[in-house]
Short mmCIF file of C-alpha atoms in Angstrom, two decimals:
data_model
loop_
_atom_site.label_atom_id
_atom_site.label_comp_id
_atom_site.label_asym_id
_atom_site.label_seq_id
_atom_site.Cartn_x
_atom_site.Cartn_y
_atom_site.Cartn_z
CA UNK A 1 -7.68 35.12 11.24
CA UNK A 2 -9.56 38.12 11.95
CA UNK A 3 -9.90 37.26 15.22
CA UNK A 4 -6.13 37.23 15.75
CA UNK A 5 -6.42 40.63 14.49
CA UNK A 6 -8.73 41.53 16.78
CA UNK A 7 -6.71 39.70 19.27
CA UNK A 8 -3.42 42.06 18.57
CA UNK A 9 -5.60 45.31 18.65
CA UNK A 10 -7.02 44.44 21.94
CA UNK A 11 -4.72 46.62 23.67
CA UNK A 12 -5.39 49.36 21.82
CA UNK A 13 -9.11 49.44 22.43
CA UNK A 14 -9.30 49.29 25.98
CA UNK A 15 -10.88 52.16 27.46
CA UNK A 16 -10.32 55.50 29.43
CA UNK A 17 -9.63 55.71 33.02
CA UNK A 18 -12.70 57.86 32.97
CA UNK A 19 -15.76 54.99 31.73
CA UNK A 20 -17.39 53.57 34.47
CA UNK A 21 -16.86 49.48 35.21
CA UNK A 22 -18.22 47.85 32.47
CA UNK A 23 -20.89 45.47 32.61
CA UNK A 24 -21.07 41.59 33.27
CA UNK A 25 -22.92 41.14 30.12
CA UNK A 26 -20.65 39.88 26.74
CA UNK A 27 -22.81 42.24 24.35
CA UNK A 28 -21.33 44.71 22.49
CA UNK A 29 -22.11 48.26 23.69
CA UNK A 30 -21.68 50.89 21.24
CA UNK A 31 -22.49 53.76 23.44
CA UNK A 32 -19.30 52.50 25.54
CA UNK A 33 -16.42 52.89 22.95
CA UNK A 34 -13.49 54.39 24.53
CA UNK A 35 -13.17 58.19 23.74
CA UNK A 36 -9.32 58.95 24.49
CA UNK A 37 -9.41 62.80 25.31
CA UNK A 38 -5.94 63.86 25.27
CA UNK A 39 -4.44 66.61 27.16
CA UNK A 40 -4.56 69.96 25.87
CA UNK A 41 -1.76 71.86 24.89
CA UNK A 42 -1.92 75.20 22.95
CA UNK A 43 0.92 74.75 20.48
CA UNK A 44 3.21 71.42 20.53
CA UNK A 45 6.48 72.47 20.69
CA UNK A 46 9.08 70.01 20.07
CA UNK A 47 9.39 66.52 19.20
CA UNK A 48 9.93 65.24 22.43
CA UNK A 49 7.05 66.71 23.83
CA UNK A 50 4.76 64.64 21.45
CA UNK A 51 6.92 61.71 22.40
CA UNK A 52 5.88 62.33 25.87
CA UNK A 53 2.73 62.56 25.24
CA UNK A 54 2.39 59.45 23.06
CA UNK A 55 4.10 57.28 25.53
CA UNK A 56 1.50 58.93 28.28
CA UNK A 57 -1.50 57.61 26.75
CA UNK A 58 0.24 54.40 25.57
CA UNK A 59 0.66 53.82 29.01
CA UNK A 60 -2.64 54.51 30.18
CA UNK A 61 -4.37 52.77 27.11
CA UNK A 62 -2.49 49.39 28.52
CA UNK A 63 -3.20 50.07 31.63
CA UNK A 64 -6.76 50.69 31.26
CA UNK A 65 -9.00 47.26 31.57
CA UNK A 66 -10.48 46.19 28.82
CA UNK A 67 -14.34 47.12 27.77
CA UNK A 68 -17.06 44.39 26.96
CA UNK A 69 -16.10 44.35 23.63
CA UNK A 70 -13.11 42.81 24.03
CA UNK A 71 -14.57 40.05 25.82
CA UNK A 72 -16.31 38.45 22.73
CA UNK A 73 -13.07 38.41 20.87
CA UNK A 74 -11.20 34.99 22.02
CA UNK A 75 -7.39 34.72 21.97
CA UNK A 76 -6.51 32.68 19.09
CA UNK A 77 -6.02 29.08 20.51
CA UNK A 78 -3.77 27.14 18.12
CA UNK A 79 -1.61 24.98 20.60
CA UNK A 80 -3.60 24.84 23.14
CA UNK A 81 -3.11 20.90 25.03
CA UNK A 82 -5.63 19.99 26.72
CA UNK A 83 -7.11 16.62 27.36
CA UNK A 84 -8.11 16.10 23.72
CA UNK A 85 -4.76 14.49 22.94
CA UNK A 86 -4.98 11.35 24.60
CA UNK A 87 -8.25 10.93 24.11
CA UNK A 88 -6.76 11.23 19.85
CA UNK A 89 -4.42 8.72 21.16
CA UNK A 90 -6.66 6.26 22.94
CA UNK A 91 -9.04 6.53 19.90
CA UNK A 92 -6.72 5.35 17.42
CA UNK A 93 -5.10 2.58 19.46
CA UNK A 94 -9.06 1.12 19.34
CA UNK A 95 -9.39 2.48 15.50
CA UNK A 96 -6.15 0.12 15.15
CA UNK A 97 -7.12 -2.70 17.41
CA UNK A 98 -10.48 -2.97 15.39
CA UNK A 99 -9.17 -2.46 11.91
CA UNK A 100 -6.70 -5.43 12.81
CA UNK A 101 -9.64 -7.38 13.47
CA UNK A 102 -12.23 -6.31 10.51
CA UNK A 103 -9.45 -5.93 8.02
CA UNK A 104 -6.23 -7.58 8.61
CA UNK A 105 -6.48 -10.52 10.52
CA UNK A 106 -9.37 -11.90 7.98
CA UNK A 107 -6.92 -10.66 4.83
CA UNK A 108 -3.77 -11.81 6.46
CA UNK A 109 -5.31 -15.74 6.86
CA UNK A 110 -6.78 -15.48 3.35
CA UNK A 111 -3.43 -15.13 1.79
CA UNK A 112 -1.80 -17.57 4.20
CA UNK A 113 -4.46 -19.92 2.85
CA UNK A 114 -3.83 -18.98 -0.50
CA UNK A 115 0.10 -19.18 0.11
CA UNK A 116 -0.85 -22.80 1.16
CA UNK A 117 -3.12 -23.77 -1.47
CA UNK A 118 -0.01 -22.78 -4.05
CA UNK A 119 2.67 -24.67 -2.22
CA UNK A 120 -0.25 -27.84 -1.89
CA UNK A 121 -0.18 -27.40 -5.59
CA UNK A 122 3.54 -26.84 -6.32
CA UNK A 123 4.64 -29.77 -4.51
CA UNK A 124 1.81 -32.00 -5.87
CA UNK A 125 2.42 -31.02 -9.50
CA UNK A 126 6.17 -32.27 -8.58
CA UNK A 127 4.79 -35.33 -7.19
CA UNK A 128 2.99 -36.13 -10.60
CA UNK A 129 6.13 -35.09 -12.69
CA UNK A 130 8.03 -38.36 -10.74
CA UNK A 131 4.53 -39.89 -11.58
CA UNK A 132 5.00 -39.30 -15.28
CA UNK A 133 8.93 -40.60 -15.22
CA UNK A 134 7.48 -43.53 -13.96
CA UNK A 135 4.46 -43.66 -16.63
CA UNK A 136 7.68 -42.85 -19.27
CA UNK A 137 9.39 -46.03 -17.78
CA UNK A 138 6.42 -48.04 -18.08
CA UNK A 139 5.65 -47.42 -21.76
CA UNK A 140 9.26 -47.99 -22.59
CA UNK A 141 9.80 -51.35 -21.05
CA UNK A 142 6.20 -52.20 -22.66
CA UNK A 143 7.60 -51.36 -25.90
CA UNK A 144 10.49 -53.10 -25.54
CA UNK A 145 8.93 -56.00 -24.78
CA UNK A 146 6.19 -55.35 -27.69
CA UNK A 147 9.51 -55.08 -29.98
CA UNK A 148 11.13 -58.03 -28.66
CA UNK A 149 7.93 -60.26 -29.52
CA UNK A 150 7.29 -59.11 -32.98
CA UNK A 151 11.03 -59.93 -33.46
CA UNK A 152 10.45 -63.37 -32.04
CA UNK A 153 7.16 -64.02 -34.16
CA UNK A 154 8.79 -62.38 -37.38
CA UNK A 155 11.68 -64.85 -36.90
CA UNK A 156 9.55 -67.72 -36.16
CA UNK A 157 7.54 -66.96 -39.21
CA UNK A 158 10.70 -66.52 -40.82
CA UNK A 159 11.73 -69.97 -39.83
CA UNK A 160 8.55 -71.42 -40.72
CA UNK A 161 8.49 -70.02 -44.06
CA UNK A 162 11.99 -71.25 -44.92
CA UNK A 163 11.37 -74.62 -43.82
CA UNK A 164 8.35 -74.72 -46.31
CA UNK A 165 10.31 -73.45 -48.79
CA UNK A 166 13.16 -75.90 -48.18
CA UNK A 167 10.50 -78.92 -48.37
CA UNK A 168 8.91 -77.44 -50.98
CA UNK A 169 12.28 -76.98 -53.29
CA UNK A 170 13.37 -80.14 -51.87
CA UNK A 171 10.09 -82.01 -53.16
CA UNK A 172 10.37 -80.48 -56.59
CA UNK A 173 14.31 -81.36 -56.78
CA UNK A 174 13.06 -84.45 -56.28
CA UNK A 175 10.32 -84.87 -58.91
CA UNK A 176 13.08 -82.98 -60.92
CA UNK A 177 15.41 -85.51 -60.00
CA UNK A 178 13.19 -88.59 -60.43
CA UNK A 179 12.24 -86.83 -64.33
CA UNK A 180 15.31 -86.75 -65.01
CA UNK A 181 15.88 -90.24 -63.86
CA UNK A 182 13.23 -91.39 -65.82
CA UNK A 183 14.43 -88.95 -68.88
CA UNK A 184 18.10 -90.58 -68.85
CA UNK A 185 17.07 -94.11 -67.99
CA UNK A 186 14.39 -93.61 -71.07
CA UNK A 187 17.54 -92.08 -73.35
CA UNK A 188 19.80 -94.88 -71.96
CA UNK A 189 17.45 -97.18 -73.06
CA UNK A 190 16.76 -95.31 -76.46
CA UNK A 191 20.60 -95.59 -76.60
CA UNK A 192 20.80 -98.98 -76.39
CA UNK A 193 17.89 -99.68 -78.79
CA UNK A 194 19.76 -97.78 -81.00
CA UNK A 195 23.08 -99.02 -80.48
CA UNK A 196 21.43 -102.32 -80.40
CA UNK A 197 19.90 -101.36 -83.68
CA UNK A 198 23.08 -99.76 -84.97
CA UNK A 199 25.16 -102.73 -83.87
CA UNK A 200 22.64 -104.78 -86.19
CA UNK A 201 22.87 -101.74 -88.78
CA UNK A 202 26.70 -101.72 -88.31
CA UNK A 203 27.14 -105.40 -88.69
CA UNK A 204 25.08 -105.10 -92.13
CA UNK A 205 26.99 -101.51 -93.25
CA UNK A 206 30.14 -103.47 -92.83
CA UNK A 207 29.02 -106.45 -94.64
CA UNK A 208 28.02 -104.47 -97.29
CA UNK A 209 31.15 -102.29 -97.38
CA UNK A 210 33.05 -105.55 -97.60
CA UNK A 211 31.16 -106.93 -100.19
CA UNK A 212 31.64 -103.47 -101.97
CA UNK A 213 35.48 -103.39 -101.57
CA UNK A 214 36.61 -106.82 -101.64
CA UNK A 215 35.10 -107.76 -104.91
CA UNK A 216 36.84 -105.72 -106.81
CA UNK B 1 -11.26 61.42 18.45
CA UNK B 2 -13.20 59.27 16.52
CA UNK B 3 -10.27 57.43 14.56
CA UNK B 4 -9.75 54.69 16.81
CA UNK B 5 -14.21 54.05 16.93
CA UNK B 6 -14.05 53.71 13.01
CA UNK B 7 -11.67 51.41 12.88
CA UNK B 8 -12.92 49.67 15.51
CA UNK B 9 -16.00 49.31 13.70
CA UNK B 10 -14.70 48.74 10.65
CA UNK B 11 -12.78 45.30 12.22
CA UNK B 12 -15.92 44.34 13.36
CA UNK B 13 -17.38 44.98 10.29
CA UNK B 14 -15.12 42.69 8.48
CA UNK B 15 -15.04 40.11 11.42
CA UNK B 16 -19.08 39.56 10.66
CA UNK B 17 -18.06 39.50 7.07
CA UNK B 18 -15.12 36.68 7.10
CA UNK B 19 -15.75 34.50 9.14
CA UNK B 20 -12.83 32.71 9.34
CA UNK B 21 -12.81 31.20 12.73
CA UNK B 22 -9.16 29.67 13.48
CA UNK B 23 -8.01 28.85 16.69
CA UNK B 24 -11.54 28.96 18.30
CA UNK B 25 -12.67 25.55 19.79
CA UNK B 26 -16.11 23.90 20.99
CA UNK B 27 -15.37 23.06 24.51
CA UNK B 28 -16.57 19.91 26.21
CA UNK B 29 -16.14 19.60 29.54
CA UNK B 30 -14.18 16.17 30.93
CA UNK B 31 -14.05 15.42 34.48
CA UNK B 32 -12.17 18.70 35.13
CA UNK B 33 -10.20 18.69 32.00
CA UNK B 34 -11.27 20.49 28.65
CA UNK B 35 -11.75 19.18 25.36
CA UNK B 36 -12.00 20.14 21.46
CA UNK B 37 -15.15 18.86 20.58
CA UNK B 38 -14.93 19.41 17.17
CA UNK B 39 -11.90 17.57 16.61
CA UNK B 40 -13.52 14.49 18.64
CA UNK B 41 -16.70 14.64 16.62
CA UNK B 42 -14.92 14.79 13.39
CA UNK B 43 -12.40 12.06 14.24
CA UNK B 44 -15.29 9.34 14.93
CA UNK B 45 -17.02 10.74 11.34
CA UNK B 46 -13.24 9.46 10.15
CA UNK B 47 -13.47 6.78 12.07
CA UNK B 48 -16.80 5.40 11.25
CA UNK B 49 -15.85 5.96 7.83
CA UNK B 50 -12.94 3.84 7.72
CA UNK B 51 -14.39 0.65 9.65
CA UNK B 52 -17.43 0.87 7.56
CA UNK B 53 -15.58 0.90 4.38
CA UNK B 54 -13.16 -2.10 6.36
CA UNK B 55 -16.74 -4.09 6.69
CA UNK B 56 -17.34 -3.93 3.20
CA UNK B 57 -14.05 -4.84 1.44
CA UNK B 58 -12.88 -8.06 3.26
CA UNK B 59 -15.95 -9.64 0.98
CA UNK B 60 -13.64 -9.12 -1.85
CA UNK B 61 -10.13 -10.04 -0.54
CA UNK B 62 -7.34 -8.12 -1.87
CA UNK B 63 -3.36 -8.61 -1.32
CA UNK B 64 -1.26 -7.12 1.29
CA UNK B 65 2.18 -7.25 1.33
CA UNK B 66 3.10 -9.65 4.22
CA UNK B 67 6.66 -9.47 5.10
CA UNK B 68 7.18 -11.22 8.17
CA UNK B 69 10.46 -10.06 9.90
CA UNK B 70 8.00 -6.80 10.21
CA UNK B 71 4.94 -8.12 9.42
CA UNK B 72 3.08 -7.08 13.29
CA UNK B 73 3.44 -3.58 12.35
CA UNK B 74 1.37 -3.79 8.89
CA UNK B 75 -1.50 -2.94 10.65
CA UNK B 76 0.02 0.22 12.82
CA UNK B 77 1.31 1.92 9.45
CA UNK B 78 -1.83 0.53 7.85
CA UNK B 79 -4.30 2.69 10.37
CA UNK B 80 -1.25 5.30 10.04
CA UNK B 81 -1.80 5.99 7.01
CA UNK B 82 -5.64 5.87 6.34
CA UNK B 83 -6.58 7.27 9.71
CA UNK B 84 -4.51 10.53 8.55
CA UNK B 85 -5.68 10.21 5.14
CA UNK B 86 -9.30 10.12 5.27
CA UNK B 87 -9.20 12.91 7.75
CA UNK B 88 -7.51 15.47 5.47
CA UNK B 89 -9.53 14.58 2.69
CA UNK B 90 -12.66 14.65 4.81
CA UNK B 91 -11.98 17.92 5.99
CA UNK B 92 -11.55 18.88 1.94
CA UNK B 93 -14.57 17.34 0.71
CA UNK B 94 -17.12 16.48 3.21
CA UNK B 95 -19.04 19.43 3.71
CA UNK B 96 -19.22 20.05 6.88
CA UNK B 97 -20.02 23.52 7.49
CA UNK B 98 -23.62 22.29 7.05
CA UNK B 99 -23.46 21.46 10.68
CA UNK B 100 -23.28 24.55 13.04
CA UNK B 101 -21.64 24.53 16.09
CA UNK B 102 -21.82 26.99 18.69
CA UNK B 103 -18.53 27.67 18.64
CA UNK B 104 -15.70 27.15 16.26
CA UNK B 105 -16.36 24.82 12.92
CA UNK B 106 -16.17 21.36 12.53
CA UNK B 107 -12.89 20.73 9.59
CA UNK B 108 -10.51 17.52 9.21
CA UNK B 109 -9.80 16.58 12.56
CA UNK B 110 -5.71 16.50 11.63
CA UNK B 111 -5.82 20.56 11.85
CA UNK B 112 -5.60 20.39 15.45
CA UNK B 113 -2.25 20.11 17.31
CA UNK B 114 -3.80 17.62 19.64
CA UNK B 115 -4.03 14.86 17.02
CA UNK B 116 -1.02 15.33 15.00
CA UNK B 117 1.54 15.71 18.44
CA UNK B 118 -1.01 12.28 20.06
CA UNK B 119 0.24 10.65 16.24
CA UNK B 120 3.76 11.19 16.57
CA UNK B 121 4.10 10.33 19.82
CA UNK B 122 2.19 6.70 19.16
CA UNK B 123 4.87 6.80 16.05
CA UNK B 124 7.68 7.08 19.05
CA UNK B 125 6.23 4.78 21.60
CA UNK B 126 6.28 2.26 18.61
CA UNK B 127 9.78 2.68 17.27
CA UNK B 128 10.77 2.41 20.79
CA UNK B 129 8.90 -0.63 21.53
CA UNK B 130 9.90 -2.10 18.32
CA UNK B 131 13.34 -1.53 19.08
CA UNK B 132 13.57 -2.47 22.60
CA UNK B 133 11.44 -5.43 22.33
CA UNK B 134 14.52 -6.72 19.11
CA UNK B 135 16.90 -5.79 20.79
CA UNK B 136 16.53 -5.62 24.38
CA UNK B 137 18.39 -2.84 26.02
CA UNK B 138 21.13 -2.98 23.84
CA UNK B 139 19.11 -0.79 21.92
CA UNK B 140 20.22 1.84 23.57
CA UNK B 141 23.99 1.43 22.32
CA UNK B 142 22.42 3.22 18.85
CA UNK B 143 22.98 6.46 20.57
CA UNK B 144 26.71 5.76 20.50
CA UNK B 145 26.65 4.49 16.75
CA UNK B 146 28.76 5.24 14.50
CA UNK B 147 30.90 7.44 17.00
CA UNK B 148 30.27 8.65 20.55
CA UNK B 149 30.94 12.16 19.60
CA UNK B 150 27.41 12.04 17.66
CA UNK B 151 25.35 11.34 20.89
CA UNK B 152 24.19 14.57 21.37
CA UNK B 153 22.56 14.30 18.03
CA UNK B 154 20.70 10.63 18.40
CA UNK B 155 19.52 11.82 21.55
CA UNK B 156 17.97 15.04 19.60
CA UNK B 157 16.93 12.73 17.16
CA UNK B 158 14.31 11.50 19.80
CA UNK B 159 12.62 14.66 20.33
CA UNK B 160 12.75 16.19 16.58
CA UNK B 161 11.63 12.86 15.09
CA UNK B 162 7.71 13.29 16.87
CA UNK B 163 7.99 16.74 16.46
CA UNK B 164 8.46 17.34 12.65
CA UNK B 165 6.59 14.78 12.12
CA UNK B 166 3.73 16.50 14.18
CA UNK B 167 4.29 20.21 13.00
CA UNK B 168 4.82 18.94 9.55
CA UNK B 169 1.22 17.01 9.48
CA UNK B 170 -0.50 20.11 11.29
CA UNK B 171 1.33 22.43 9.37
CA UNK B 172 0.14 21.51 6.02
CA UNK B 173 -3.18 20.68 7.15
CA UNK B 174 -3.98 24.38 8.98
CA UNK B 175 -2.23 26.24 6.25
CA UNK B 176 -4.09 24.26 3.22
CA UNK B 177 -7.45 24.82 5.24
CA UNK B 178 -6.94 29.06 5.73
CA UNK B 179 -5.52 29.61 2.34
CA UNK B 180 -8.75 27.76 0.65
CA UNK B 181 -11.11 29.37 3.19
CA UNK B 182 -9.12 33.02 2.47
CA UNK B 183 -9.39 32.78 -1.30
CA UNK B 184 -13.18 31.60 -1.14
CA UNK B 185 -13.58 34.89 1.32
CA UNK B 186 -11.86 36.80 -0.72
CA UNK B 187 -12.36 35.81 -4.75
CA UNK B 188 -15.39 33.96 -4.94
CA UNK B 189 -16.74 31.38 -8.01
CA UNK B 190 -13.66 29.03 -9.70
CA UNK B 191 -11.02 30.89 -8.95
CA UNK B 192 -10.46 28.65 -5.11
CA UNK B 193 -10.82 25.48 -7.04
CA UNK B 194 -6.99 25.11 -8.50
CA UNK B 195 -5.83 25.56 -4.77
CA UNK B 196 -8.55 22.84 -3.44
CA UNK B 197 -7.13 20.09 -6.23
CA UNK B 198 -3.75 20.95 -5.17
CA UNK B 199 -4.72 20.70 -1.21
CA UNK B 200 -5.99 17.18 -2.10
CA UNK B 201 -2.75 16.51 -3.54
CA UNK B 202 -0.82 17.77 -0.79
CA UNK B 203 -2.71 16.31 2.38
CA UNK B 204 -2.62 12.80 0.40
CA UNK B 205 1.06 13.22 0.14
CA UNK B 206 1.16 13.99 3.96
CA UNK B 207 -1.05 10.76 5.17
CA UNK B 208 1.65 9.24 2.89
CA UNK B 209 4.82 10.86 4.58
CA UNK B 210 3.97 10.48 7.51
CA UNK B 211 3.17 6.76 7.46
CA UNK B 212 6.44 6.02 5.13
CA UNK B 213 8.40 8.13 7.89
CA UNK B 214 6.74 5.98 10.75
CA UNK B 215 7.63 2.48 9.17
CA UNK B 216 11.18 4.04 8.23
CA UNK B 217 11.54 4.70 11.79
CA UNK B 218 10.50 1.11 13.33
CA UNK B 219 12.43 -0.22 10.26
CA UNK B 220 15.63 2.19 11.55
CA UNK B 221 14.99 0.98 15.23
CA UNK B 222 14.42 -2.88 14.73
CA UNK B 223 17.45 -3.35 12.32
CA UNK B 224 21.28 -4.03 13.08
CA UNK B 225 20.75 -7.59 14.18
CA UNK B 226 20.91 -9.61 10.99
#
């Protein structure tokens, strides 16, 4: 910044008509600062006058060359082009070119691998959810069939049982039976012994009842 | 008359003083061409910076957003973006006036005109190619969109697009760089340190700018054809 300061005062430092050439070296010189010795006048008169001589050694000031001074002080070189800008250009073209290699190619097949690894697993947890309808299917018709032969058995056992119990009631309606047989052929026979006995008894009773009634 | 040798020695006086050195280069001689040496030497520090730090991260894989209608450009906006960033902030916080150059100072290499105007034009050459290689040359029927009467202004567009980009990045950059070094010249201690935060802050928004604006650009150029 300063030097653009010293840059926009250059032309006011150049020297006199009257210093000798100044020399090739780019030191700075004290003993050659300018010394502007204006022309004499013994009163100034009028405004113009001092305009004239303003604009005089204006002129000659720019016109002057400049002293050694001036040569250390650089213009200010903001935009300057020069062959640094496609050399910027052909840098980062590389900078990219090996960056894509380093960095992006490596990173870019990593998550294509891991994008593959998560559709591998994806479709292969679908495959095992067909896998389990099937297992489902499976255990059903097992346990159908399971159902169905505990069913049979319990009936068969069922069966089995009721049969028993039909011999076995069957058996005891029998003994029952043949008891009772016994029991009514025994009071049959009781019966008739005592018929028999009453007939006897009877024949007697009436005998006697005759012999009681008739006599009289 | 002595005025004009006091002052004169009073601006040198204060040149030795500040020694704020803008606009002054370190010349290398090319073939027969002229470069700024300082910006070169910074720009591989940046450089080496950001392919070290490249080395070191792919052990731990991280995500980028892959996209893939514009996927091939990830890595242009990519390098966009930390090229330009980890130049401004090197130029804040590296310290390189350690290194003495015998002529001009080394700062971020994105205060020259050179690299900002070499960035914006790569940004054009690629929202060109990105356009033309989509569309083939009925790209150029954009200029005519959405009336005729606006082709004066798309053609503009072409030349104010890599300039404000340019001016905008070198702009900042320059600016942020002479007020800090002004203030430190001028009030020493803490007093600089509010405007350093706040030129961290500002040349991380302009890496950021400047890439968005770059992939809005390709984005601009490459769409129409659904």
């Amino acid at each position: 910044m300063a030097n653009m300061i010293m840059a926009s005062t250059k032309t006011l430092i150049s020297s006199s008509p009257s210093l000798p050439p100044t020399t090739p070296k780019p030191k700075f010189h004290p003993h050659l600062l300018p010394h502007i010795s204006l022309p004499r006048f013994p009163k100034l008169p009028s405004l113009k006058a001092a305009a004239l001589i303003a604009a005089t050694t204006a002129s000659s000031l720019s016109l002057a060359p400049l002293p050694s001074f001036a040569e250390e002080i650089e213009k200010a070189a903001l935009f300057e082009f020069n062959l640094t800008l496609p050399i910027m250009m052909a840098q980062f073209l590389l900078l990219m070119v090996a960056l894509d290699k380093i960095y992006y190619t490596p990173l870019g097949k990593f998550m294509d691998e891991r994008d593959a690894a998560i559709k591998e697993k994806l479709s292969s947890v679908k495959d095992t959810s067909g896998e389990v309808k099937q297992l489902e299917e499976q255990a059903a018709a097992v346990i159908k069939a399971v159902r169905a032969e505990i069913s049979a058995a319990l009936n068969q056992m069922k069966k089995e049982t009721a049969a028993e119990v039909e011999l076995k009631l069957a058996e005891g309606r029998r003994k029952v039976e043949a008891e009772l047989q016994e029991a009514l052929s025994a009071l049959e026979k009781q019966k008739e012994d005592t018929t028999m006995a009453l007939d006897s008894q009877i024949a007697t009773l009436s005998q006697e009842i005759v012999n009681k009634v008739l006599p009289l | 008359m002595n005025v004009l040798s006091c002052s004169i020695n009073t601006l040198k006086g204060l040149y030795d003083i500040s020694g704020v050195e803008v606009g002054q280069h370190f010349y290398w001689q090319i073939g027969g061409f002229q470069v700024h040496a300082q910006v070169l030497i910074t720009s591989w520090v940046v450089i080496a910076i950001l392919l070290g730090s490249a080395t070191l991260v792919v052990r731990n894989p991280q995500t980028i957003p892959t996209d893939e209608e514009y996927g091939s450009w990830v890595p242009f906006i990519g390098t966009m973006f930390l090229f330009i960033f980890v130049s401004n902030w090197s130029g804040a916080l590296l310290p390189w006036k350690i290194i003495q150059l015998p002529h001009g100072e080394l700062a971020a290499p994105t205060n020259d005109i050179n690299t900002t105007v070499a960035l914006a034009l790569l940004t054009s050459v690629a929202y060109f190619y990105a356009g033309l290689t989509k569309k083939g040359l009925g790209y150029f029927g954009k200029y005519i969109q959405p009336t005729p009467i606006l082709l004066p202004i798309n053609i503009l567009e072409d030349f104010t697009k890599p300039l404000s980009l340019s001016f905008r990045l070198f702009g900042n950059i320059l600016a942020d760089e002479l007020v800090v070094v002004v203030l430190v010249s001028l009030v020493p201690s803490i007093v600089p340190i509010p405007v350093m935060f706040l030129g961290l802050f500002t040349s991380g928004i302009q890496a950021l700018i400047f890439a968005t604006l770059a992939a809005a650009y390709i984005g601009e150029s490459m769409e129409g054809h659904h």
